[in-house]
Coordinates of C-alpha atoms in Angstrom, one line a residue:
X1 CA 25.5 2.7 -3.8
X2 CA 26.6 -0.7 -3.5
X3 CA 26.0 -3.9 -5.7
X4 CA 24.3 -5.6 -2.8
X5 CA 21.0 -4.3 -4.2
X6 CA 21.4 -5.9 -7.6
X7 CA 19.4 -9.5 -7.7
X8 CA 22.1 -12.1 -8.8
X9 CA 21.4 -13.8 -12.2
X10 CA 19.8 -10.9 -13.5
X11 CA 19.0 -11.8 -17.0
X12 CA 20.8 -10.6 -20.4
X13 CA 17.5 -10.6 -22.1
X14 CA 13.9 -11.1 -21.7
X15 CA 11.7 -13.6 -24.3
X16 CA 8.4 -14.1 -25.4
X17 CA 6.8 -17.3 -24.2
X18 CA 5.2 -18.7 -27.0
X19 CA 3.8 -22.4 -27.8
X20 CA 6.3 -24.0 -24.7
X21 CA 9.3 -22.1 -26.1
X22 CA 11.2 -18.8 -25.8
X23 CA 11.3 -16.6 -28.1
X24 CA 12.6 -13.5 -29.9
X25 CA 10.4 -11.0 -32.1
X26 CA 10.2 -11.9 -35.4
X27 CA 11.5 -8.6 -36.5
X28 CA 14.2 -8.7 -33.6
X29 CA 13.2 -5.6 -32.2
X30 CA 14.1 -4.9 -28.2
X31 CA 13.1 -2.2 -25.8
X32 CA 15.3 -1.2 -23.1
X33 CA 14.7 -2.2 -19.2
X34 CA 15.4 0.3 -16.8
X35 CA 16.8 0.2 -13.2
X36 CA 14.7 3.2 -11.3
X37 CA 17.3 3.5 -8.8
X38 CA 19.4 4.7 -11.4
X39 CA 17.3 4.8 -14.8
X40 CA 20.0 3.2 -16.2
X41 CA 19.5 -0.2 -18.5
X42 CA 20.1 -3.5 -16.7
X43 CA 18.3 -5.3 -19.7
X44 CA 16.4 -5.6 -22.5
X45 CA 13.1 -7.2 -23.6
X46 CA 12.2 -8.7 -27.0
X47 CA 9.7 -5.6 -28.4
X48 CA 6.1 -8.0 -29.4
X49 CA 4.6 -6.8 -32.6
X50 CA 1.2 -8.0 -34.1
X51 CA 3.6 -10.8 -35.7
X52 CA 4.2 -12.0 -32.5
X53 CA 0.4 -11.6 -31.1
X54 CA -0.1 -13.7 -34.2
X55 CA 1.9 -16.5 -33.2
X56 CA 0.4 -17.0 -29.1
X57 CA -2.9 -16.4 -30.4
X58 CA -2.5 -19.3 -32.5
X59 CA -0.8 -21.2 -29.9
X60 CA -3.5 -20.8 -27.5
X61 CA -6.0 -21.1 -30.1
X62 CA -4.7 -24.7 -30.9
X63 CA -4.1 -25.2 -27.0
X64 CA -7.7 -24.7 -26.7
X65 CA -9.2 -26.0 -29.3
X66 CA -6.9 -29.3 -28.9
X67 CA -5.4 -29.2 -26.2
X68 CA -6.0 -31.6 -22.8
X69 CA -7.0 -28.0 -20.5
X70 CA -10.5 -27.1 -21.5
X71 CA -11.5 -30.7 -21.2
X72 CA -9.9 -31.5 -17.6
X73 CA -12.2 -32.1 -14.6
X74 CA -12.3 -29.0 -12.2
X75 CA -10.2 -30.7 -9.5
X76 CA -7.6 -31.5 -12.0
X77 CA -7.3 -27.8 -13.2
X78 CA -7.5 -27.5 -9.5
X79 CA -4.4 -29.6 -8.3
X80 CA -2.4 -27.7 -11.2
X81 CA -3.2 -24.2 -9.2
X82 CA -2.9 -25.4 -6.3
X83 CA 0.7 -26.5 -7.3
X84 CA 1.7 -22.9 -8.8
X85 CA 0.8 -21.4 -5.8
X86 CA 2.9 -23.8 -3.8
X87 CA 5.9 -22.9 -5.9
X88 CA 5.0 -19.3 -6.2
X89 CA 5.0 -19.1 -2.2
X90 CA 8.2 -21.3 -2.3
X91 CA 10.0 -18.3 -4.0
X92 CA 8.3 -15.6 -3.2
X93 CA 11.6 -14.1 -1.9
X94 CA 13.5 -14.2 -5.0
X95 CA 10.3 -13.1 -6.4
X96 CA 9.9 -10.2 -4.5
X97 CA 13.5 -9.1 -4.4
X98 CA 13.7 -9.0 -8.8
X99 CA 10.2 -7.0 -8.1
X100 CA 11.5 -4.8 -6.3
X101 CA 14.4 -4.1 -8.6
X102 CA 12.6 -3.9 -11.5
X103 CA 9.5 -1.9 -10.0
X104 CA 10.9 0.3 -7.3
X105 CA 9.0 -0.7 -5.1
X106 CA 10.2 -1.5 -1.3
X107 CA 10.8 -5.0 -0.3
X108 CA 9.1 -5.8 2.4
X109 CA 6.0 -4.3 0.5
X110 CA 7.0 -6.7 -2.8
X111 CA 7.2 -10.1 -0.8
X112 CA 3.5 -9.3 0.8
X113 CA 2.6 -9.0 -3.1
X114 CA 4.3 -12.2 -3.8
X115 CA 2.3 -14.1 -1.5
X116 CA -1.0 -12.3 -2.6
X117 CA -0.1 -13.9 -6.1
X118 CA -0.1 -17.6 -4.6
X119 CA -3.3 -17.1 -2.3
X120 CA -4.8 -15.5 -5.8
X121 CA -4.1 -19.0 -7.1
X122 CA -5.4 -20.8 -4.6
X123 CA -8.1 -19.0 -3.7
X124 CA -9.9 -20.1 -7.7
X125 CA -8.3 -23.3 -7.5
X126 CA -10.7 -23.9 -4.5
X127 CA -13.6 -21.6 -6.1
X128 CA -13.5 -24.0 -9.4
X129 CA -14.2 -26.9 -7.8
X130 CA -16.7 -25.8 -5.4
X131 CA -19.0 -23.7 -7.7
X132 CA -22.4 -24.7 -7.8
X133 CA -24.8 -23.2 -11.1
X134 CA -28.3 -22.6 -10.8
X135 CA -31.0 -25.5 -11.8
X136 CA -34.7 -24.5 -11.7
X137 CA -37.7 -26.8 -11.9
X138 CA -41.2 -26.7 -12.9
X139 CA -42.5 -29.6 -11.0
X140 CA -43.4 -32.4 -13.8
X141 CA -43.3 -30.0 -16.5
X142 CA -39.6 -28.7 -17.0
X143 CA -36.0 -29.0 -15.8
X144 CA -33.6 -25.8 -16.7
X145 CA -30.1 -26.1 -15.5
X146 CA -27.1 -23.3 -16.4
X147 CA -24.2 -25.7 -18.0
X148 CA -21.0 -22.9 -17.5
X149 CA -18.1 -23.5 -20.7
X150 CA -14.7 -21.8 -21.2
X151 CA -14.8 -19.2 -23.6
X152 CA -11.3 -19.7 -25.6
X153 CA -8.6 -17.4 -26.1
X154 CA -8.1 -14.7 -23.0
X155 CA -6.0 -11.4 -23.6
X156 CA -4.3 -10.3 -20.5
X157 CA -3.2 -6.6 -20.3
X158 CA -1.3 -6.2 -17.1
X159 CA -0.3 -2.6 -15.7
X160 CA 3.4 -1.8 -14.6
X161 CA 2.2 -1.5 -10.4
X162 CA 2.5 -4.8 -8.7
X163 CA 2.4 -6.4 -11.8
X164 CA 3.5 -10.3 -10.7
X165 CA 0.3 -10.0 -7.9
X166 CA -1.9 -8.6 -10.8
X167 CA -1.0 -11.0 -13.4
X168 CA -1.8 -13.5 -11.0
X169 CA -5.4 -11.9 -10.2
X170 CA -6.1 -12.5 -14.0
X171 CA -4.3 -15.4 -14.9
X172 CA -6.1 -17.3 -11.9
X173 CA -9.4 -17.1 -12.4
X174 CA -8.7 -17.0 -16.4
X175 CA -6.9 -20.8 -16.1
X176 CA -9.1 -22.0 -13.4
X177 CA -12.2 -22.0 -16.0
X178 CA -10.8 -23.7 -18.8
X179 CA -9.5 -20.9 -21.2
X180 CA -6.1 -20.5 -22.6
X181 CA -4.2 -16.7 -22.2
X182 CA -1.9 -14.5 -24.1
X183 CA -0.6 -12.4 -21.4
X184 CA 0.8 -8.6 -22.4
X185 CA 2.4 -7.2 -19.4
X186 CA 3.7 -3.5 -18.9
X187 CA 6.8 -2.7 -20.8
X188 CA 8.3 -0.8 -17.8
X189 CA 8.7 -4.5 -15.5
X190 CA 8.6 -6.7 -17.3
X191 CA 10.7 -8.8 -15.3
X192 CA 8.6 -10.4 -12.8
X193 CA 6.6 -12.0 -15.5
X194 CA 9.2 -13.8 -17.3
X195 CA 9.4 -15.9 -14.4
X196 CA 5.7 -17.3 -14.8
X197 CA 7.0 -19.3 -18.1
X198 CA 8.7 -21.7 -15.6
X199 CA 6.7 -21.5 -13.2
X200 CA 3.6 -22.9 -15.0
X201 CA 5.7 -26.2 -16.7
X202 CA 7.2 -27.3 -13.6
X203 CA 3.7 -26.7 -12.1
X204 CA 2.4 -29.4 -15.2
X205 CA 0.6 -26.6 -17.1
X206 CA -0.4 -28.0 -21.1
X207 CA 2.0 -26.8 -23.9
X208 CA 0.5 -23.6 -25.4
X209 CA -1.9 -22.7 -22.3
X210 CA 0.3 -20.0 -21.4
X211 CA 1.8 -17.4 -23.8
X212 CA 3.5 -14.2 -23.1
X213 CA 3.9 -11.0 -25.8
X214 CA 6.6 -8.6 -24.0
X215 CA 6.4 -5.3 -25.8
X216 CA 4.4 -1.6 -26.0
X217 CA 0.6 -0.9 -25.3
X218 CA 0.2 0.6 -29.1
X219 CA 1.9 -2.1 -30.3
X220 CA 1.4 -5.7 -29.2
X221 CA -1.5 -4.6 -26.8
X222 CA -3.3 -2.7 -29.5
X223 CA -2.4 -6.4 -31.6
X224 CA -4.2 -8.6 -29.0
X225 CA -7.1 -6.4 -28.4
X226 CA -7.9 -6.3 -32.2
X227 CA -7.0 -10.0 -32.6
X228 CA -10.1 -11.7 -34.3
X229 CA -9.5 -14.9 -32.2
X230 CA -9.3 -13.2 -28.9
X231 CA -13.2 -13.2 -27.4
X232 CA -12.0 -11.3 -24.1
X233 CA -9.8 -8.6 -22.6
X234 CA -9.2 -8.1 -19.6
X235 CA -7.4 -5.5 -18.5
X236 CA -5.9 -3.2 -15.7
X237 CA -4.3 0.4 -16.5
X238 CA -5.3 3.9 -17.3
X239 CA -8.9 5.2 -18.1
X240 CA -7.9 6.7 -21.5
X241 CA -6.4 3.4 -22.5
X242 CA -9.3 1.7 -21.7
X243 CA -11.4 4.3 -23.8
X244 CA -9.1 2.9 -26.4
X245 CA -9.1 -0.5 -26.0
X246 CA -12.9 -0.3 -25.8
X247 CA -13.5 1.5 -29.1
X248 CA -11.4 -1.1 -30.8
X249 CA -12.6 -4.0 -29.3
X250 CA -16.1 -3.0 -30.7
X251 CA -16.2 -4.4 -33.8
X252 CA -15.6 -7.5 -32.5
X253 CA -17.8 -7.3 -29.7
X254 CA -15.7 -9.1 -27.1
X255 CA -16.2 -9.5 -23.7
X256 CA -14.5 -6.6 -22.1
X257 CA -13.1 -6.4 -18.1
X258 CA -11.5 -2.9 -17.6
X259 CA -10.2 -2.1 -14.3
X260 CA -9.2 1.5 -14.7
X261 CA -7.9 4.7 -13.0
X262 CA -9.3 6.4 -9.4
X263 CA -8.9 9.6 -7.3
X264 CA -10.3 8.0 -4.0
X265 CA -11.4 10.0 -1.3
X266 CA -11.0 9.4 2.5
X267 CA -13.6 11.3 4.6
X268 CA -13.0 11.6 8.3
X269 CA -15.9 13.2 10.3
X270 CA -15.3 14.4 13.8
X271 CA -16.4 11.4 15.5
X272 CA -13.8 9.1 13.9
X273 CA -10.9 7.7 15.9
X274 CA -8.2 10.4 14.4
X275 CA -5.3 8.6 15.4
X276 CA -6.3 5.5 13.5
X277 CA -7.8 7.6 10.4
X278 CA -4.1 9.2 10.3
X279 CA -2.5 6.2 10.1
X280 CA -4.7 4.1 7.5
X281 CA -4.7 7.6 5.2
X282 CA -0.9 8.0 5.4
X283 CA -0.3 3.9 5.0
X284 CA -3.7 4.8 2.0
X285 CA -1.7 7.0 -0.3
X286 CA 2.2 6.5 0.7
X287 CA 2.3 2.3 0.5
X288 CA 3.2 0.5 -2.8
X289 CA 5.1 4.2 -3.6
X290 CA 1.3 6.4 -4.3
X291 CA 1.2 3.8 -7.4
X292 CA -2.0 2.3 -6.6
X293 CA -5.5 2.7 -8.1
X294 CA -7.3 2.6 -4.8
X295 CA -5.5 5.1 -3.2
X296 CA -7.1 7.6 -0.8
X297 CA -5.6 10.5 -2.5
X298 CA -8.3 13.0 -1.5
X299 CA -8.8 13.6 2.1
X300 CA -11.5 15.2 3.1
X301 CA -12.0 16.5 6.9
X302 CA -14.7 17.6 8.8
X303 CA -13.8 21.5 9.9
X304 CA -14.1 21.5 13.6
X305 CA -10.9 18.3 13.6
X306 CA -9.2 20.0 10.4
X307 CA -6.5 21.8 11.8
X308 CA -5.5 19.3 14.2
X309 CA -5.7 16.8 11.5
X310 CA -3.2 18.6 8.7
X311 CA -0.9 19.1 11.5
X312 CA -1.0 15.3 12.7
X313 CA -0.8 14.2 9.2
X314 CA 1.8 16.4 7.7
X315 CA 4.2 15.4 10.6
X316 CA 3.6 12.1 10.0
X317 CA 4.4 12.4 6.5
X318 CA 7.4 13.8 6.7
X319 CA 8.5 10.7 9.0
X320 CA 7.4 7.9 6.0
X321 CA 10.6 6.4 5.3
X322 CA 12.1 6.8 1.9
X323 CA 14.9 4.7 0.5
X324 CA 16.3 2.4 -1.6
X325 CA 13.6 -0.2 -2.5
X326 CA 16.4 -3.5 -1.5
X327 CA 16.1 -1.6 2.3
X328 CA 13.9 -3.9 4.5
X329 CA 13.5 -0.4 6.0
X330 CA 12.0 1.6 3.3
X331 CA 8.1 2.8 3.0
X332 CA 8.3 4.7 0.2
X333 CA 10.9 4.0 -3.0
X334 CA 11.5 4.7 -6.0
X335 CA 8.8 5.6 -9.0
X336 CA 9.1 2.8 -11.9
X337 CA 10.3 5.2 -14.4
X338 CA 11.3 8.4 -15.2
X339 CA 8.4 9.0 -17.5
X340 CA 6.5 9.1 -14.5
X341 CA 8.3 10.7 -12.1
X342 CA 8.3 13.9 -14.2
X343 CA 4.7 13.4 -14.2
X344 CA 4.3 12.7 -11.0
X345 CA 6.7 15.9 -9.8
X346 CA 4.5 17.9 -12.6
X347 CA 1.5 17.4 -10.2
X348 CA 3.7 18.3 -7.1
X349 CA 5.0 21.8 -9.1
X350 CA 1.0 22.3 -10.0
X351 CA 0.5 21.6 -6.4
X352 CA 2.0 24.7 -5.1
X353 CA -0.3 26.7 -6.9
X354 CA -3.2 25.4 -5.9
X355 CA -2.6 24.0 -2.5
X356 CA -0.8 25.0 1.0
X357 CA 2.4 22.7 1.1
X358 CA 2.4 21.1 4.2
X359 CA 5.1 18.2 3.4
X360 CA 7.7 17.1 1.0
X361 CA 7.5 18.8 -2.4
X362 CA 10.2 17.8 -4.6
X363 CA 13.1 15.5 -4.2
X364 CA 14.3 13.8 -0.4
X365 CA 17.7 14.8 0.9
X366 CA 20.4 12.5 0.2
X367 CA 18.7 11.3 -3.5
X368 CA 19.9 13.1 -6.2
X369 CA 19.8 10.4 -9.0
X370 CA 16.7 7.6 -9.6
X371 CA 13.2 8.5 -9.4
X372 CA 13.0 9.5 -5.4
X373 CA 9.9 11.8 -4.6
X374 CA 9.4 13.0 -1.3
X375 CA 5.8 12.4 0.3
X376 CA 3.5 15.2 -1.0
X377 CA 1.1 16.8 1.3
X378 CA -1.4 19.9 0.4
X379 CA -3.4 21.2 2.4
X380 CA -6.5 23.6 1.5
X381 CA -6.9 22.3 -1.7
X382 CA -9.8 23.3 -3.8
X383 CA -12.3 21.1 -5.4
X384 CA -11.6 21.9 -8.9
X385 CA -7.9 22.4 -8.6
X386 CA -6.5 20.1 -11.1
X387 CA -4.4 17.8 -8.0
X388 CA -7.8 16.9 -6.2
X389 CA -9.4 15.9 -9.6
X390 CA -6.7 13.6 -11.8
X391 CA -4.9 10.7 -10.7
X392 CA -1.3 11.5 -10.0
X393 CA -0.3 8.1 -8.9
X394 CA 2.6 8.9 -7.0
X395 CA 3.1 10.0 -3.1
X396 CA 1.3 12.8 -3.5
X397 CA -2.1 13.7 -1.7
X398 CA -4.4 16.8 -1.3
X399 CA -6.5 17.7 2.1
X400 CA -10.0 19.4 1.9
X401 CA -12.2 20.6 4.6
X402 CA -16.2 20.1 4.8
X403 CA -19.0 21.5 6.7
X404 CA -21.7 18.9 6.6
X405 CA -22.7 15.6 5.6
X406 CA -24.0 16.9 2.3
X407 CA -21.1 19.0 1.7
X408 CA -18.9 15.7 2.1
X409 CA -20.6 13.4 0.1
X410 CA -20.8 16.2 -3.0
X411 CA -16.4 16.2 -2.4
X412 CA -16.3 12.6 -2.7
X413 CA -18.2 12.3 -5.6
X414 CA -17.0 15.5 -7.7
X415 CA -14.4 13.5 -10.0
X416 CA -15.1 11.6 -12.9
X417 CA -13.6 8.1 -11.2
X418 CA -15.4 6.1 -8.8
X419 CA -12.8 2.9 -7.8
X420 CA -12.7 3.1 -3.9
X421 CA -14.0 5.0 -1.0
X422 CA -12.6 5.5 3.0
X423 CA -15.2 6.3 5.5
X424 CA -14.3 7.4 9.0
X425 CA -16.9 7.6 11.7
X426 CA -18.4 6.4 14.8
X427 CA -22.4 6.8 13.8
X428 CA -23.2 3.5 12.5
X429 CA -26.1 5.2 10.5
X430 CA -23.8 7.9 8.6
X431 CA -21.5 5.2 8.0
X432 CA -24.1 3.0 5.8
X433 CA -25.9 6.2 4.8
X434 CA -22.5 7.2 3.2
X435 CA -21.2 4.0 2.3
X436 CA -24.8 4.0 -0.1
X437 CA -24.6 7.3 -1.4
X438 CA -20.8 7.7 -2.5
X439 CA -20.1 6.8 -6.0
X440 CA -17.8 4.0 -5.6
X441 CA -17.2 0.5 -6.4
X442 CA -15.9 -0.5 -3.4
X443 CA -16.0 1.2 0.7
X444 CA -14.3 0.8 3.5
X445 CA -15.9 1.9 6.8
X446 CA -12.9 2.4 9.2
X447 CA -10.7 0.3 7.6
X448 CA -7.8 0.4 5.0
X449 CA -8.2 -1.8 2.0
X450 CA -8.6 -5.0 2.9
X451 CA -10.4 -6.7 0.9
X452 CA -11.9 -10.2 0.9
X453 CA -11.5 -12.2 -2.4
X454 CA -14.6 -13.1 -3.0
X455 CA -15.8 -10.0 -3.2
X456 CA -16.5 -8.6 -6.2
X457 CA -13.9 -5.3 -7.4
X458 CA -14.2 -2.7 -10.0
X459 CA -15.2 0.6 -10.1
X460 CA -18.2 3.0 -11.8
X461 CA -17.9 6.2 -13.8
X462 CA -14.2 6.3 -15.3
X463 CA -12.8 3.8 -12.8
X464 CA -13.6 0.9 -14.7
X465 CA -16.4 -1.9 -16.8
X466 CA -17.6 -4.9 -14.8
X467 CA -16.3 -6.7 -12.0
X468 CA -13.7 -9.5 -11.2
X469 CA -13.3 -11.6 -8.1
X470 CA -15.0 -14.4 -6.4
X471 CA -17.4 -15.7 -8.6
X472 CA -18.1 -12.6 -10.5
X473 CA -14.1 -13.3 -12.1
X474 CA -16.2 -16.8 -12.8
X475 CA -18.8 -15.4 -14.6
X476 CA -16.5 -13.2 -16.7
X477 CA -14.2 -16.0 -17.8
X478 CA -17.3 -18.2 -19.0
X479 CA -20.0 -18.8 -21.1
X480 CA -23.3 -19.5 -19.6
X481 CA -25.6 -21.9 -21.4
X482 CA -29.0 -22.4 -20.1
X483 CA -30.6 -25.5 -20.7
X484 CA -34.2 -26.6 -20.7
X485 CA -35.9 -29.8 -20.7
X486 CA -39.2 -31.0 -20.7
X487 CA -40.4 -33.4 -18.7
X488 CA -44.0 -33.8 -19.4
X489 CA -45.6 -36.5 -20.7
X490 CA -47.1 -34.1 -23.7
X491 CA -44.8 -31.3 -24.3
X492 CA -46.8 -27.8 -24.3
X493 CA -46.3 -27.0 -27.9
X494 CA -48.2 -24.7 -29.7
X495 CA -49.4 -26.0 -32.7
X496 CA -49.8 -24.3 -36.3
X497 CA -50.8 -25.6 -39.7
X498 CA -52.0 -29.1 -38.6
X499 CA -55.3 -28.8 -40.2

């Protein structure tokens, strides 16, 4: 292995960003950072306690509550976007390479994030300054107009997969409005986000705006969530966190946005182009290393095409491409952390119990150290076999056969998640039919996910609460105030005890 993978100017140590300065803890607590190529420490991170939440709530509290940002015209919050996208797409190299370093994940794949994080930002610094509200009137009796206000103080809990692109989908829309944020990203890569700090000053962001807590979920993100002065979370990670994030945001009754866990199927009837299903199912579950909530990773196939189908797809598989994530080459790389690699090769050992193993399985040749997993395929899995129900989150997928429609829609919606949804077919009424009936928050009808941004996304059952994106990411991030006025010469007032 050669140093040529290694970012230069790799940091010592990772601050907090709090109030316009860097920081330590106050207790001086660290965790380590580690390198899943190796899983050795390249770093480490100041460890955020609810001292430290203390201190960026207050910061953004003041920001808010003082501060220039709330008060700004749209299209000056909007020329202040617009500008951190510029430089985020300016650096989106360097940005994807210490991404890829920290994460795992393969370059190429990281730089595509990179730019997704800049068109995140401009995408609401346009949205801002075009949205319209609602205004109703009752001709010569009333006006009613909707006047839309930041809310305050935002909690950002960011998860450890693409985490510079997802920051960015929550920080946008969350700046764009008016609020302030305390941002709480994943303590396995945290390095990506260190580099927002700088980002936002040069970009001419207010003192106190932006403030980042490194440090553990149970620790500073149980801190935020529970922070009196924190009206909303939003957040992006595992369903049982998010059980536990909303029992404790209860008392409190904040506003809650909870993008959670999925176990997406892919259903591919006879009549679907099979070469192109193939494809968008292998790219579905393989890409961003199987860490992705919306990955297909139940495939269900019609019977008559299943044979054909497993054999296509396994071959495939064993093709995908793994390597070291710096390789412009590499499709699949390393898992972010050996925590979850042995869960992730858990699944794979459960696998081959409950499934044929048509691919991969363990470790690829020629990767004996780092967190390397070999794309996983099973074939003749069962519905209630424990790989086709939870989410693995790692290269691994499991292949069921149906006999009718019925049949297929009761497979796709037999898990307790309900993110995403992959529809392959040719009959245009089956398609909506299905697209209707699955239990999903979002479908794609012969397509892979590619999604529009102003769309709305979330998921239903244990995928997730509310939506974010387009407008919906608006509505989320403000308060709505109706206001009525009458117009009439002699209001309609009821009147009681004049006589």
């Amino acid at each position: 292995m050669t140093d040529s993978r290694i970012p230069a100017d790799l940091p010592d140590h990772i601050q907090h960003y709090i109030d316009g300065s860097f920081v330590d803890s106050v207790d001086g607590d660290t965790f380590d950072v580690l390198d899943p190529v190796t899983n050795q420490t390249y770093t480490t991170a100041a460890a955020g306690k609810k001292a430290d939440i203390d201190l960026a709530v207050a910061a953004a509290k003041r920001a808010f509550d003082e501060g220039p940002w709330p008060r700004m015209l749209p299209r000056e919050r909007s020329r202040v976007l617009h500008r951190i996208a510029d430089i985020v797409e300016s650096r989106d190299a360097r940005l994807a390479e210490l991404e890829s370093y920290d994460s795992g994940l393969p370059i190429t794949q990281a730089l595509g994030q990179a730019r997704r994080a800049a068109e995140n930002f401009r995408f609401f610094a346009d949205l801002i300054v075009a949205q319209a509200d609602d205004a109703f009137k009752v001709p010569g009796k009333q006006m009613n107009y909707v006047n839309r206000k930041p809310i305050g103080v935002a909690g950002l809990i960011t998860p450890w997969n693409t985490p510079f692109m997802l920051e960015s989908w929550k920080l946008g829309p969350a700046l764009a409005t008016g609020n302030t944020v305390v941002l709480k990203p994943a303590e396995f890569t945290p390095l990506s986000a260190s580099l927002w700090a700088g980002i936002f000053e040069e970009a001419g962001l207010p003192q106190g705006v932006f403030n980042l807590v490194n440090g553990l979920g149970e620790d500073a993100g149980d801190a935020l969530v529970k922070h009196p002065d924190v009206p909303l979370i939003s957040f992006t990670g595992e369903s049982r966190t998010g059980q536990i994030i909303f029992g404790n945001a209860a008392p409190f009754l904040k506003g809650l946005s909870m993008e959670l866990g999925g176990k997406s199927p892919a259903v591919v009837f006879a009549d679907a182009d099979l070469e192109a299903a193939v494809d968008a199912t292998i790219f579905g579950v393989f890409s961003l290393n199987g860490e992705r909530c919306t990955a297909g990773s139940r495939i269900i196939v019609e019977r008559s095409i299943y044979d054909e189908f497993v054999e296509r797809y396994a071959a495939q598989a064993k093709r995908v491409k793994v390597g070291y994530p710096h390789d412009p080459a590499t499709e699949v790389g390393a898992l972010v952390h050996p925590e979850h690699y042995d869960k992730v090769m858990s699944y794979v050992e459960i696998g081959k119990s409950e499934g044929r193993l048509v691919a991969g399985g363990g470790r690829p040749e020629g990767f004996e150290e780092g967190n390397f997993v070999a794309p996983t395929v099973f074939a003749d899995v069962s519905p209630d076999a424990r790989i086709f129900q939870e989410e693995i989150f790692g290269p691994v997928v499991a292949i069921t056969p149906f006999d009718s429609d019925e049949e297929a829609l009761a497979l796709a919606n037999n898990t307790k998640y309900g993110l995403a949804a992959y529809i392959w077919t040719n009959d245009l009424k089956r398609a909506h039919t299905f697209a209707q009936s699955v239990e999903a928050g979002m479908v794609w009808l012969n397509s892979n996910n590619v999604r529009d941004l102003r769309t709305p996304f979330g998921g239903v059952k244990a995928s997730g609460l509310g939506h974010e994106g387009g407008y919906r990411s608006i509505d989320f991030y403000t308060d709505q105030q109706s206001v009525h006025i009458t117009l009439a010469s002699t209001p309609h007032n009821p009147t009681f005890g004049k006589n």
